[in-house]
Coordinates of C-alpha atoms and ligand atoms in Angstrom, one line a residue:
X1 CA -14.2 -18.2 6.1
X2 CA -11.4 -18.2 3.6
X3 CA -13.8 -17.7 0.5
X4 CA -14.3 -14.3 2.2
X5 CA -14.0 -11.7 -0.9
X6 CA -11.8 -9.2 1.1
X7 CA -9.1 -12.0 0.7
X8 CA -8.6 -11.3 -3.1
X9 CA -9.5 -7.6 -3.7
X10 CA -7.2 -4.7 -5.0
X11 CA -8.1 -1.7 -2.6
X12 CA -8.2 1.9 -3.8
X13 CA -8.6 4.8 -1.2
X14 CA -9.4 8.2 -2.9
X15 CA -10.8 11.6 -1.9
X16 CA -14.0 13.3 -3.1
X17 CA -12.7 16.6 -3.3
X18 CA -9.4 15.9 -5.4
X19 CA -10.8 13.1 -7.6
X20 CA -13.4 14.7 -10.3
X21 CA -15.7 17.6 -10.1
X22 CA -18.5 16.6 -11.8
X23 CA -20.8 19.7 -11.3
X24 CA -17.9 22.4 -11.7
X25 CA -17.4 24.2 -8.8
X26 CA -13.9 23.1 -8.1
X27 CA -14.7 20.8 -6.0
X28 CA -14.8 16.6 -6.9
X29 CA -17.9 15.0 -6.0
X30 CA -20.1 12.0 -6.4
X31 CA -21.3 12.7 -9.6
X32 CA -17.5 13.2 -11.1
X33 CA -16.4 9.8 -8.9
X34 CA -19.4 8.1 -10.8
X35 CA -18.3 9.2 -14.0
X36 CA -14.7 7.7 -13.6
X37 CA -15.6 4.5 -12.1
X38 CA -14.5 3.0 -15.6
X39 CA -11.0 3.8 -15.3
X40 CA -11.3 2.0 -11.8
X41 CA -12.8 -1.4 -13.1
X42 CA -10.6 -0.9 -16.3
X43 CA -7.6 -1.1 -13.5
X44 CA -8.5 -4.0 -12.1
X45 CA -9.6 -2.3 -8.7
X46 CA -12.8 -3.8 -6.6
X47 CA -13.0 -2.1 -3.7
X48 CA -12.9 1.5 -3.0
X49 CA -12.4 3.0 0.1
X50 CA -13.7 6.6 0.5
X51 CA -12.4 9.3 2.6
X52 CA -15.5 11.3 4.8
X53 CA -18.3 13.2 2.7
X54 CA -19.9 14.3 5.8
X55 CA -20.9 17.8 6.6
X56 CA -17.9 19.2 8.4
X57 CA -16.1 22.4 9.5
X58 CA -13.3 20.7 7.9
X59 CA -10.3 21.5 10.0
X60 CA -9.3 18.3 9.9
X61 CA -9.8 17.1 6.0
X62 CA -13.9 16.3 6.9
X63 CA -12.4 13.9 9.8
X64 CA -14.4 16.5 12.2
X65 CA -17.7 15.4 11.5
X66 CA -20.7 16.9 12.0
X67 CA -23.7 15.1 11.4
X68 CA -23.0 11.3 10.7
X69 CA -26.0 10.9 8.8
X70 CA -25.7 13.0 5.6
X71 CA -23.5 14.1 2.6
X72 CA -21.7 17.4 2.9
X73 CA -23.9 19.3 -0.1
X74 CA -20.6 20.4 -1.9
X75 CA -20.3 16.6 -2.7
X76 CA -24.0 15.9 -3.8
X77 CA -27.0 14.6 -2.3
X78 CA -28.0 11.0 -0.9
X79 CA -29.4 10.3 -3.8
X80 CA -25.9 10.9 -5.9
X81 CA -24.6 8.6 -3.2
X82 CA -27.2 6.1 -4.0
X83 CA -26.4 6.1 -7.6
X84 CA -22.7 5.8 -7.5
X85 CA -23.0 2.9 -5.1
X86 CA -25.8 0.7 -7.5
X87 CA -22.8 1.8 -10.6
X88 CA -19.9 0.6 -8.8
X89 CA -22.0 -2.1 -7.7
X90 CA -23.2 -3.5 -11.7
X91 CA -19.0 -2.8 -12.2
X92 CA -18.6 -5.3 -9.1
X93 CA -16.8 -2.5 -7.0
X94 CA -17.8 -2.8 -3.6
X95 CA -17.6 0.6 -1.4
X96 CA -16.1 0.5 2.3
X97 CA -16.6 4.2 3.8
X98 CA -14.5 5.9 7.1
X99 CA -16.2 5.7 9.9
X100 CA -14.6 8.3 12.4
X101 CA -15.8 7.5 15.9
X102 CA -12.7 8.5 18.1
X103 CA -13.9 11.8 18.0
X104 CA -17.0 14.4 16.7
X105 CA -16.5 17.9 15.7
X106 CA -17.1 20.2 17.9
X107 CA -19.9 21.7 15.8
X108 CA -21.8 18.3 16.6
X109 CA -25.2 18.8 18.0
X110 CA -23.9 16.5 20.5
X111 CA -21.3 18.5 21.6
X112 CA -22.8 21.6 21.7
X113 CA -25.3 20.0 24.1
X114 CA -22.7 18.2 26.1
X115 CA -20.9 21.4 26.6
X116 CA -24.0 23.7 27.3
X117 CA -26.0 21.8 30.0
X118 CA -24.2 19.4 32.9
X119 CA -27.5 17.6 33.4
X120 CA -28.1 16.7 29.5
X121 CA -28.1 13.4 28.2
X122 CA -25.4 14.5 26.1
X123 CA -22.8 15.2 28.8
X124 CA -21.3 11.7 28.6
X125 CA -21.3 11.1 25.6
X126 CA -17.5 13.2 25.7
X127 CA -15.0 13.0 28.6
X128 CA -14.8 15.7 30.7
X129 CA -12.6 16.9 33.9
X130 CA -13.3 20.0 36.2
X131 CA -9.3 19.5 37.7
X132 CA -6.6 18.5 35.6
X133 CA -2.7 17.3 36.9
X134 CA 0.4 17.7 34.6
X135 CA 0.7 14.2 34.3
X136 CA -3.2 14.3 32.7
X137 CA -1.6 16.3 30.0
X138 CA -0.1 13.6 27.3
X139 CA 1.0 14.8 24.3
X140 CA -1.6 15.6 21.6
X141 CA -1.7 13.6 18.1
X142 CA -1.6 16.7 15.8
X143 CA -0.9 19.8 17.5
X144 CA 1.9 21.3 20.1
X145 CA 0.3 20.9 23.7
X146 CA -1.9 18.4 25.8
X147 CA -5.0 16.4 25.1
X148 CA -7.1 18.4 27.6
X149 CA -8.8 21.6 26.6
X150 CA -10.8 24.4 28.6
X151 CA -14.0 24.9 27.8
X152 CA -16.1 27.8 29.4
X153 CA -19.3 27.3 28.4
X154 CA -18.8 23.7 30.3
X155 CA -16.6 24.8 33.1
X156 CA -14.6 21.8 32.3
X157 CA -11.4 20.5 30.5
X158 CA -12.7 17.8 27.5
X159 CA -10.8 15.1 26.1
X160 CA -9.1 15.6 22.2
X161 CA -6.2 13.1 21.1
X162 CA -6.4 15.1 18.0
X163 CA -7.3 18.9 17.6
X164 CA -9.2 20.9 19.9
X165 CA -11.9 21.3 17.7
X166 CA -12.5 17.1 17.7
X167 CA -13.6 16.6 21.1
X168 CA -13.0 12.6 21.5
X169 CA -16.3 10.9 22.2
X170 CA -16.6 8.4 25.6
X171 CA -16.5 5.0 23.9
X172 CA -17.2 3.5 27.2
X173 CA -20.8 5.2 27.5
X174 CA -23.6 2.6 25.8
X175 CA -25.3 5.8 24.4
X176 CA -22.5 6.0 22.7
X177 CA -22.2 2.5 21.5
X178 CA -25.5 2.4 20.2
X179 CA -25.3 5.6 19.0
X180 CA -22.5 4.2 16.4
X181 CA -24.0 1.2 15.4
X182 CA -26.9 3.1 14.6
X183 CA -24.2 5.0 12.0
X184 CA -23.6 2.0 10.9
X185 CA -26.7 0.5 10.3
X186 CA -28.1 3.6 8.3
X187 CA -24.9 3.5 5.5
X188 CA -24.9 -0.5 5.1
X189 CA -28.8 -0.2 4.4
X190 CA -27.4 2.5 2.0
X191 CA -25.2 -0.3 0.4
X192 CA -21.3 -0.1 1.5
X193 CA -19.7 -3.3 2.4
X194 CA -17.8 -2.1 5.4
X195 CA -16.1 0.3 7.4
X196 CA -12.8 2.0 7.9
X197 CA -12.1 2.5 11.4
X198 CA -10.1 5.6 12.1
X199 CA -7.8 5.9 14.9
X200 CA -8.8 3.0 16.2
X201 CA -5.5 2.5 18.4
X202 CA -6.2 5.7 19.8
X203 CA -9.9 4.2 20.9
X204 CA -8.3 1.9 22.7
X205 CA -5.8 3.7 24.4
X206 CA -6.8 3.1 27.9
X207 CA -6.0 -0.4 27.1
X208 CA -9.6 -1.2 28.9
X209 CA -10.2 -4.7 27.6
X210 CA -14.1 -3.9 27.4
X211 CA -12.9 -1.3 24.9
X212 CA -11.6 -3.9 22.9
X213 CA -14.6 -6.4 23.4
X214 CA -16.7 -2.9 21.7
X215 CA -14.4 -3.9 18.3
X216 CA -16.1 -7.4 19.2
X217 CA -19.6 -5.6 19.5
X218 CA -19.2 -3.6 16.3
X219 CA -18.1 -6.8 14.0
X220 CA -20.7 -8.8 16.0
X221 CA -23.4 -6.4 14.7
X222 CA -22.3 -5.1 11.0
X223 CA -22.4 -9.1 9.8
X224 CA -25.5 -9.8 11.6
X225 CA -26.6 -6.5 9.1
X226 CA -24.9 -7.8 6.4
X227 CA -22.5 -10.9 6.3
X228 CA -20.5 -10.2 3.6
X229 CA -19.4 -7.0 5.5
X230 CA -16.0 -5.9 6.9
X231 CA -14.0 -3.4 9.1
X232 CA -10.6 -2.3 8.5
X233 CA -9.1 -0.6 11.3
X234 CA -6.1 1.8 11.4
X235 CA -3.8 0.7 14.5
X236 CA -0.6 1.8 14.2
X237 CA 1.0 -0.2 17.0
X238 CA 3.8 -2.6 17.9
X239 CA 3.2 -6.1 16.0
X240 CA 2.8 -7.9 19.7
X241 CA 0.0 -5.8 20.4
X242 CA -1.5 -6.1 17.1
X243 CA -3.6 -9.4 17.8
X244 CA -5.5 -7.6 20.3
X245 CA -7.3 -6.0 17.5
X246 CA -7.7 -9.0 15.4
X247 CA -9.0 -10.9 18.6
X248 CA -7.0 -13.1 21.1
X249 CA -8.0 -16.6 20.4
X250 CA -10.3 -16.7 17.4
X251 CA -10.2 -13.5 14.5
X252 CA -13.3 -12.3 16.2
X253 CA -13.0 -8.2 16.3
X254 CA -11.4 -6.3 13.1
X255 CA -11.4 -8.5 9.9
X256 CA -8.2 -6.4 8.2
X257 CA -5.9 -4.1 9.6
X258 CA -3.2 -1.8 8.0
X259 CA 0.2 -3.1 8.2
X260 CA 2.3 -0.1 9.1
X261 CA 5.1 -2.4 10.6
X262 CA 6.2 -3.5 6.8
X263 CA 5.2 -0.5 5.5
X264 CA 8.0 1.0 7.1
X265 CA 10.6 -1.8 6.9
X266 CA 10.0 -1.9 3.1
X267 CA 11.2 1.6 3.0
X268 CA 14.3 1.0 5.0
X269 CA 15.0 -2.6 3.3
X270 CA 15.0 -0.1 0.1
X271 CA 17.0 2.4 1.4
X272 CA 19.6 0.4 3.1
X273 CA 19.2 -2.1 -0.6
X274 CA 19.2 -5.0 2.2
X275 CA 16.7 -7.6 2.8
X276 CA 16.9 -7.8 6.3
X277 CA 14.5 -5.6 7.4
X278 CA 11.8 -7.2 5.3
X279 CA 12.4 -10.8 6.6
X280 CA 12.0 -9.3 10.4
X281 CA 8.7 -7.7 9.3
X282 CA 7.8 -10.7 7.6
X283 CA 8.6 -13.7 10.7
X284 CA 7.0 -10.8 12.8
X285 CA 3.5 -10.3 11.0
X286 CA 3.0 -13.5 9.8
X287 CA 1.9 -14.9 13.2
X288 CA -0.7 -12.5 12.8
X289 CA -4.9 -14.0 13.3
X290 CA -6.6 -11.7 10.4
X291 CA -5.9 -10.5 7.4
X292 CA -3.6 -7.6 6.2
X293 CA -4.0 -4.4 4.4
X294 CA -0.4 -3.3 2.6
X295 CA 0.4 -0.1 1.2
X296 CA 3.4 2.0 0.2
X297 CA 1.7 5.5 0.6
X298 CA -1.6 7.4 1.9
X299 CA -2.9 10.6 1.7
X300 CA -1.3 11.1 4.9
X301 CA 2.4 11.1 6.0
X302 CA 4.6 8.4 5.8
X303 CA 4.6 7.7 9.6
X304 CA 8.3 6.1 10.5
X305 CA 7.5 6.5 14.0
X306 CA 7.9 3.2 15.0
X307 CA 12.2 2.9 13.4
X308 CA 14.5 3.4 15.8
X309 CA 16.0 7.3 15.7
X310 CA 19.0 5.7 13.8
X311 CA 17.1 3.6 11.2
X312 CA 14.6 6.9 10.6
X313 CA 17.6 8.9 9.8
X314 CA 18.7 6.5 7.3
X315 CA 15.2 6.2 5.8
X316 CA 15.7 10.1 5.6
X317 CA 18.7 10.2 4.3
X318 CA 17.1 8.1 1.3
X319 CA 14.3 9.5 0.9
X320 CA 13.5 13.1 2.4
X321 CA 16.9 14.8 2.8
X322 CA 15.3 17.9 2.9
X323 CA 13.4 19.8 5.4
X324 CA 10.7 20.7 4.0
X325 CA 10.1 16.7 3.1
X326 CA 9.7 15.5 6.6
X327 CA 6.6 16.7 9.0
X328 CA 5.8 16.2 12.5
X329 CA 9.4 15.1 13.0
X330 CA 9.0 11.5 12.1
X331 CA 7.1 11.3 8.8
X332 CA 7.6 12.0 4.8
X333 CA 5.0 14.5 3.4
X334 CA 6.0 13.5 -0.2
X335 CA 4.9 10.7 -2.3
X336 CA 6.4 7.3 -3.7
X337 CA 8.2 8.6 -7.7
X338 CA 9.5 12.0 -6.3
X339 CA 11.2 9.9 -3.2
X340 CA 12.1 7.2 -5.8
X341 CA 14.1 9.8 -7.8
X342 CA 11.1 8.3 -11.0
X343 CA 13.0 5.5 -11.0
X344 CA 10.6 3.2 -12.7
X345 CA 13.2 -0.5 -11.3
X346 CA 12.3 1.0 -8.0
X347 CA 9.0 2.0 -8.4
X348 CA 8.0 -1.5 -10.0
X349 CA 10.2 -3.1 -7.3
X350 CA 8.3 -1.8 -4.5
X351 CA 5.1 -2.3 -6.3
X352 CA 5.7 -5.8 -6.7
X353 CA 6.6 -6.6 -3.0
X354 CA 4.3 -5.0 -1.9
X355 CA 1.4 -6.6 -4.2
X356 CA 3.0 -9.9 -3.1
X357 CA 3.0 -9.6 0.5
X358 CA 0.1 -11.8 3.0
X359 CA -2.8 -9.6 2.8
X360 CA -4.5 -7.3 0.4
X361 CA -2.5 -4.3 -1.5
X362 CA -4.0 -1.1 -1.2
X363 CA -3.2 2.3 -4.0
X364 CA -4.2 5.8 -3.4
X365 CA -5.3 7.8 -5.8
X366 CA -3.1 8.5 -8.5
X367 CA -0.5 6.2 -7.8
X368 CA -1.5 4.3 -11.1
X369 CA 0.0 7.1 -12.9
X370 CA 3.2 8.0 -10.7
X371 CA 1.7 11.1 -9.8
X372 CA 3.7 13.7 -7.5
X373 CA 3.5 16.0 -5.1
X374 CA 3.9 19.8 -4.5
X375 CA 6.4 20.8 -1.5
X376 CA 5.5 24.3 -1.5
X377 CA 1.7 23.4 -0.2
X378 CA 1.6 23.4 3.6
X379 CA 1.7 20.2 5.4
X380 CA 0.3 17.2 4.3
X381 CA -1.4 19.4 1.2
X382 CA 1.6 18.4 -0.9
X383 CA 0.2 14.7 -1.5
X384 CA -3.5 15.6 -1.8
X385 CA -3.4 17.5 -5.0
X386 CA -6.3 17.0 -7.3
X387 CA -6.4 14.2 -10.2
X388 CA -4.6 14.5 -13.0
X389 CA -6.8 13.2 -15.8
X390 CA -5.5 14.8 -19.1
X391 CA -3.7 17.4 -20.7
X392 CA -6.1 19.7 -21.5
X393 CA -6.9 22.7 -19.0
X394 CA -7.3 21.9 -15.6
X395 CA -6.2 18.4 -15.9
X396 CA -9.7 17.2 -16.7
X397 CA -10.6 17.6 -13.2
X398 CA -12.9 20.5 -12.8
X399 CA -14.5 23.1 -15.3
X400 CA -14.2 25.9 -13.0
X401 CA -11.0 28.2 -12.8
X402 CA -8.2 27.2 -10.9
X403 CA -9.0 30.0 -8.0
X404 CA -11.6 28.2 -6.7
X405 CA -10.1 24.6 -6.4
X406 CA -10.7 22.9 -3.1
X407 CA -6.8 21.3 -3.5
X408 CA -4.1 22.6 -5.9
X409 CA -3.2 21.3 -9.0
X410 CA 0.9 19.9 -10.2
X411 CA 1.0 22.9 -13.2
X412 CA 4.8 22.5 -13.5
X413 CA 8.1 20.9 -13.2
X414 CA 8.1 16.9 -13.9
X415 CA 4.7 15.7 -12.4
X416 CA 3.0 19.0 -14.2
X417 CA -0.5 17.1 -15.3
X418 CA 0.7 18.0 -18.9
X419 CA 3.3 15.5 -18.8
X420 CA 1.5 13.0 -16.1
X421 CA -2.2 11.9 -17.0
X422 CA -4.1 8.9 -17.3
X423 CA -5.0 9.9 -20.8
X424 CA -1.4 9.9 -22.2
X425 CA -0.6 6.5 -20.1
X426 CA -3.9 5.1 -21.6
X427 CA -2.5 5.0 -24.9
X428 CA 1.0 4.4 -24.2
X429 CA 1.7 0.4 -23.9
X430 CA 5.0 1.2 -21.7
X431 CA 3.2 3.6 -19.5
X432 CA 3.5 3.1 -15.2
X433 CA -0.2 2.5 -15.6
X434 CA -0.3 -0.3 -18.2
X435 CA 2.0 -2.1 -16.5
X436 CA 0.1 -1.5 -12.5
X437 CA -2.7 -3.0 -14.5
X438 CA -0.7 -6.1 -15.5
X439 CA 0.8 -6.0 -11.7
X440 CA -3.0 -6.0 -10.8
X441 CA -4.3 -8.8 -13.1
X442 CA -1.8 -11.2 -12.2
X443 CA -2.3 -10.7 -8.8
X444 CA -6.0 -11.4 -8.7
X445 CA -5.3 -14.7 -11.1
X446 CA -3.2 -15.7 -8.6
X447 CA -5.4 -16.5 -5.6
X448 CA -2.0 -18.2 -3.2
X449 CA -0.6 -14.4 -2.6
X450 CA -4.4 -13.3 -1.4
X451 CA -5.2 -16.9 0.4
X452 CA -1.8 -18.5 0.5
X453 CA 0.5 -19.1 4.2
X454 CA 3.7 -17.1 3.8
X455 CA 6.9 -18.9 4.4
X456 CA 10.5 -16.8 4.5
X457 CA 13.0 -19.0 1.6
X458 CA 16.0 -18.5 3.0
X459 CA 19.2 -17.6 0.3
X460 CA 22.8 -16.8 -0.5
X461 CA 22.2 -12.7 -1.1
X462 CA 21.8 -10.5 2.1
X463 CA 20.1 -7.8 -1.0
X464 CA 17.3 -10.8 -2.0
X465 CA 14.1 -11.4 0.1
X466 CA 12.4 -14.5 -1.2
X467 CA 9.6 -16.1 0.0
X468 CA 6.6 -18.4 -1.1
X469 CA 3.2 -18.3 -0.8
X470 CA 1.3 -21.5 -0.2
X471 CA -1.9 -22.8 -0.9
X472 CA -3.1 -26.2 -0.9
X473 CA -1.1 -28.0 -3.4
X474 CA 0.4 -24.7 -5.3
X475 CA 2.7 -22.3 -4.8
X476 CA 4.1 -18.4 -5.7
X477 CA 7.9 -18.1 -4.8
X478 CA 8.8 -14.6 -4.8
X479 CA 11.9 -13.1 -5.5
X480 CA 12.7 -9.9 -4.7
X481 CA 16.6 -7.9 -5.4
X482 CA 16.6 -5.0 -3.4
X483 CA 20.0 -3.7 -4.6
X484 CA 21.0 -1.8 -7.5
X485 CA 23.3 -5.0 -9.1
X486 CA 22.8 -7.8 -11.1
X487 CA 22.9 -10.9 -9.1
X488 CA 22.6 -15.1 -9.2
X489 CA 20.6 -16.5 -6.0
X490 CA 21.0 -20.0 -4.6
X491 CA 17.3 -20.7 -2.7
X492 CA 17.1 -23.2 0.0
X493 CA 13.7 -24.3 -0.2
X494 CA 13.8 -25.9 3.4
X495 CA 11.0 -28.2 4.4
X496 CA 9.0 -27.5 1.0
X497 CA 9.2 -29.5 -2.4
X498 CA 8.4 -27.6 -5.2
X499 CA 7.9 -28.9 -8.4
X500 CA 9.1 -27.1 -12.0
X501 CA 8.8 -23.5 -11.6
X502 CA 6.6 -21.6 -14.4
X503 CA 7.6 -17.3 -14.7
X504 CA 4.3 -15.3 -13.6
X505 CA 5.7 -12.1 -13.6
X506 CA 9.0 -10.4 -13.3
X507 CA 10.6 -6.8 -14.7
X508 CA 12.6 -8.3 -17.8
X509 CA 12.4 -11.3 -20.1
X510 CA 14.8 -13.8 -18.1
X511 CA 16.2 -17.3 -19.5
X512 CA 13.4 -19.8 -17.9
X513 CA 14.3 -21.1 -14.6
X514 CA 12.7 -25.3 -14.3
X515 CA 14.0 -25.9 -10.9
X516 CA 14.1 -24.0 -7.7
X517 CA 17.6 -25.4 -6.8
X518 CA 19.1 -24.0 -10.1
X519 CA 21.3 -20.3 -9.4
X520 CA 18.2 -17.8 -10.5
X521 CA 19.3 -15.0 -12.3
X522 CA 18.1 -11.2 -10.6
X523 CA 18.4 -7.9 -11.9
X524 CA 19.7 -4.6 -10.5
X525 CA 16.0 -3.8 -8.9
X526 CA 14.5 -7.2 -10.8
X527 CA 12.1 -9.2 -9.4
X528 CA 10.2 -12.6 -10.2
X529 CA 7.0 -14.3 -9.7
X530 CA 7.2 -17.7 -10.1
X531 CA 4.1 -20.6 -10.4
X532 CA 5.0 -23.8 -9.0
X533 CA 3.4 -27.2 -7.9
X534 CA 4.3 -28.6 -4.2
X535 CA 5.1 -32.2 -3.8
X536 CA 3.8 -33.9 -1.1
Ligands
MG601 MG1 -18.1 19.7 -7.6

């Protein structure tokens, strides 16, 4: 079990449409992903995880899908697919791909027959209602209004969590079931090693357990296909509940999921420069059965959903004073240097916690090279601009004119392409990128922070979260200052007896440290990795 590969990789999500374009139309696509996979492996990354390619209406960023079992044409063909899965493969990238199964478009062919005849086949494969109460009418995910719509072909309300135009699909139906394993089936033949599971806390929403034992079912049948396989699942729920998706007793259902709950205590550790927050996370997730996905930002918002109203205002305050920053009244629609003010002590900071946390570190695209993000684009547009490459016209991303772009491109202010690119940080030894590949590299030499138990180190600075990582007779101690001050921290290393400590990594050359009860030396922002033997 704990030789499992997902253990030790460096995750990188990205978007077809705003990565490269490699046929010129404006538009990225397999065969400009293909061309770039060098700069990946050159980064250290092993595992991508791709945002949908499916044919879609596209009202919600291709997660309204169509027809499971193709690739939208503006992106290629199967056989581009094909290729750029055997090339990432001989570069030793494996592939996971979203699998979107709360919901279909409602362009589906399944839809359009569940909707148009009562006595198809078809008509449970959705949820639908001929009355509905008030009390029916939750609140919808993404729009103002309920989660029932009228439909008049159908003479019925159906079910949508999200927009009205993703009808959610009846989980509980075995048609269904079978229906998605067969999705399944097709694109692991095809070669990716596993599955993002969208929404899944919204699958599971009724709180049924038999929809829960289908997370069983799915795992059950991917590694029968293909051991070696994996599902990450998106649950954005409260850390007691969390284990439900992992699987009670044994890790039996979703092998990683994405930990929201630090995510958003790392940003209010930072903006309060206080430690506290991370340590709660920490004693909270670390009684967790699977394996954890961290992250700082997505290509959505940063959801603070779960912070009290008080502690969201002060993660505001920090980090999205304005406005036009915040959307859907609880999230940040900017990314990580703009909210950082560039400050690289930060930035690297952050980075470093977050690559040193239990569980796997995920970057989206562009993060490598401190990308940022365009306010003036409507909603969550700001943070899905397109590549930046190079300097030269169009960022390197696309051949075709700016007009016909599928996402914008940064052409001004600080993050303008000309002055952020992975061309100019490629040559550049002091670049954000040179030293996220050194983050990366040390990380995946260091096997304790991917394998390791996590233990909280208790110490004399409320601003210094320090912790260890252990694995059978070694040890990473982590040390992490979270305010903008040089300090000296005492660590109590409690029940643990660590030998002499050896520097792994840290933001500055510091005087060597040989013992763990010696005052360690921090910083304003500093941080250290440090190597060490346990004693028995
Ligand atoms: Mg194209």
């Amino acid at each position: 079990m704990k030789d499992q590969w997902y253990h030790t990789a460096i995750l990188y999500s990205l978007d077809l449409e705003t990565y490269m374009d490699g046929n010129g139309d404006g538009i990225g696509d397999f065969g400009g992903l293909t061309s770039k996979l060098d700069h990946l492996s050159g980064l250290g990354i092993n595992c991508i995880w791709l945002r949908p390619f499916f044919p879609s209406p596209l009202v919600d960023d291709g997660y309204d899908v169509k027809d499971y079992f193709t690739i939208d044409p503006r992106f290629g063909n199967p056989g581009d697919f094909v290729d750029f899965i055997i090339k990432s493969g001989a570069l030793g990238i494996r592939v996971i791909i979203d699998l979107v199964i709360n919901h279909t478009s409602n362009q589906h062919e399944w839809f359009l027959k569940s909707r148009s005849d009562k006595n198809s086949r078809y008509r449970d494969y959705y949820i639908w209602k001929e009355e509905i109460t008030d009390e029916d009418q939750e609140e919808n995910m993404l729009e103002e209004g309920g989660i029932w719509n009228w439909d008049d072909e159908a003479g019925a309300y159906y079910m949508h969590h999200f927009l009205k135009e993703q009808p959610d699909l009846n989980i509980g139906n075995p048609d269904v079931r079978r229906e998605i394993k067969k999705i399944m089936g097709f694109w692991l033949q095809l070669g990716v090693s596993g599955f993002r599971i969208d929404a899944a806390h919204i699958i599971v929403h009724e709180s049924k357990d038999e929809l829960y034992d289908f997370l069983g079912d799915i795992r059950e049948f991917v590694n029968r296909r293909n051991h070696e396989a994996v599902l990450l699942a998106e649950a954005n729920v409260e850390p007691e509940d969390l284990n439900k998706f992992f699987g009670e007793q044994s890790q039996s259902r979703m092998h990683m999921l994405f930990n929201f709950y630090t995510n958003k205590n790392m940003f209010l550790a930072l903006a309060r420069e206080d430690a506290g927050p991370l340590r709660e996370s920490l004693g909270k997730t670390q009684k967790i059965n699977g394996q954890w996905v961290n992250f700082l930002r997505t290509h959505d918002e940063l959801n603070l959903e779960m912070l009290s109203d008080d502690e969201r205002q002060e993660v505001f305050r920090a980090f999205a004073p304005d406005e036009d920053m915040k959307i859907f009244g609880h999230g940040i629609r900017r990314r990580l240097p703009p909210m950082l003010d560039c400050n690289r002590q930060k930035m690297e900071l952050i980075y470093t916690m977050m690559f040193s946390l239990p569980g796997l570190p995920l970057i989206n695209y562009g993060e490598e090279i401190a990308m940022g993000d365009d306010l003036s684009l409507k909603g969550r547009e700001s943070v899905r601009t397109v590549m930046q490459w190079d300097d030269q016209e169009n960022a390197g991303f696309s051949s075709a004119p700016e007009s016909e772009f599928a996402h914008a491109l940064i052409d001004s202010g600080k993050y303008d392409y000309r002055k952020v690119n992975v061309s100019m940080q490629q040559k550049d030894p002091g670049s954000f990128m040179n030293w996220m590949e050194r983050l990366i590299s040390t990380r995946k030499h260091s096997p304790q922070l991917g394998f390791g138990e996590c233990f909280l180190l208790e110490n004399n600075q409320g601003s210094v979260h320090s912790f260890c990582n252990l694995w059978g007779s070694e040890a990473i101690v982590v040390l992490i200052n979270l305010k903008g001050e040089d300090c000296r921290v005492k660590i109590d290393q409690g029940k643990h007896k660590f030998g002499s400590l050896s520097e792994l990594f840290s933001n500055t050359d510091y005087q060597s440290v040989e013992d763990i009860k010696n005052d360690i030396e921090l910083t304003a922002f500093g941080y250290r990795w440090f190597k060490s033997d346990i004693k028995k």
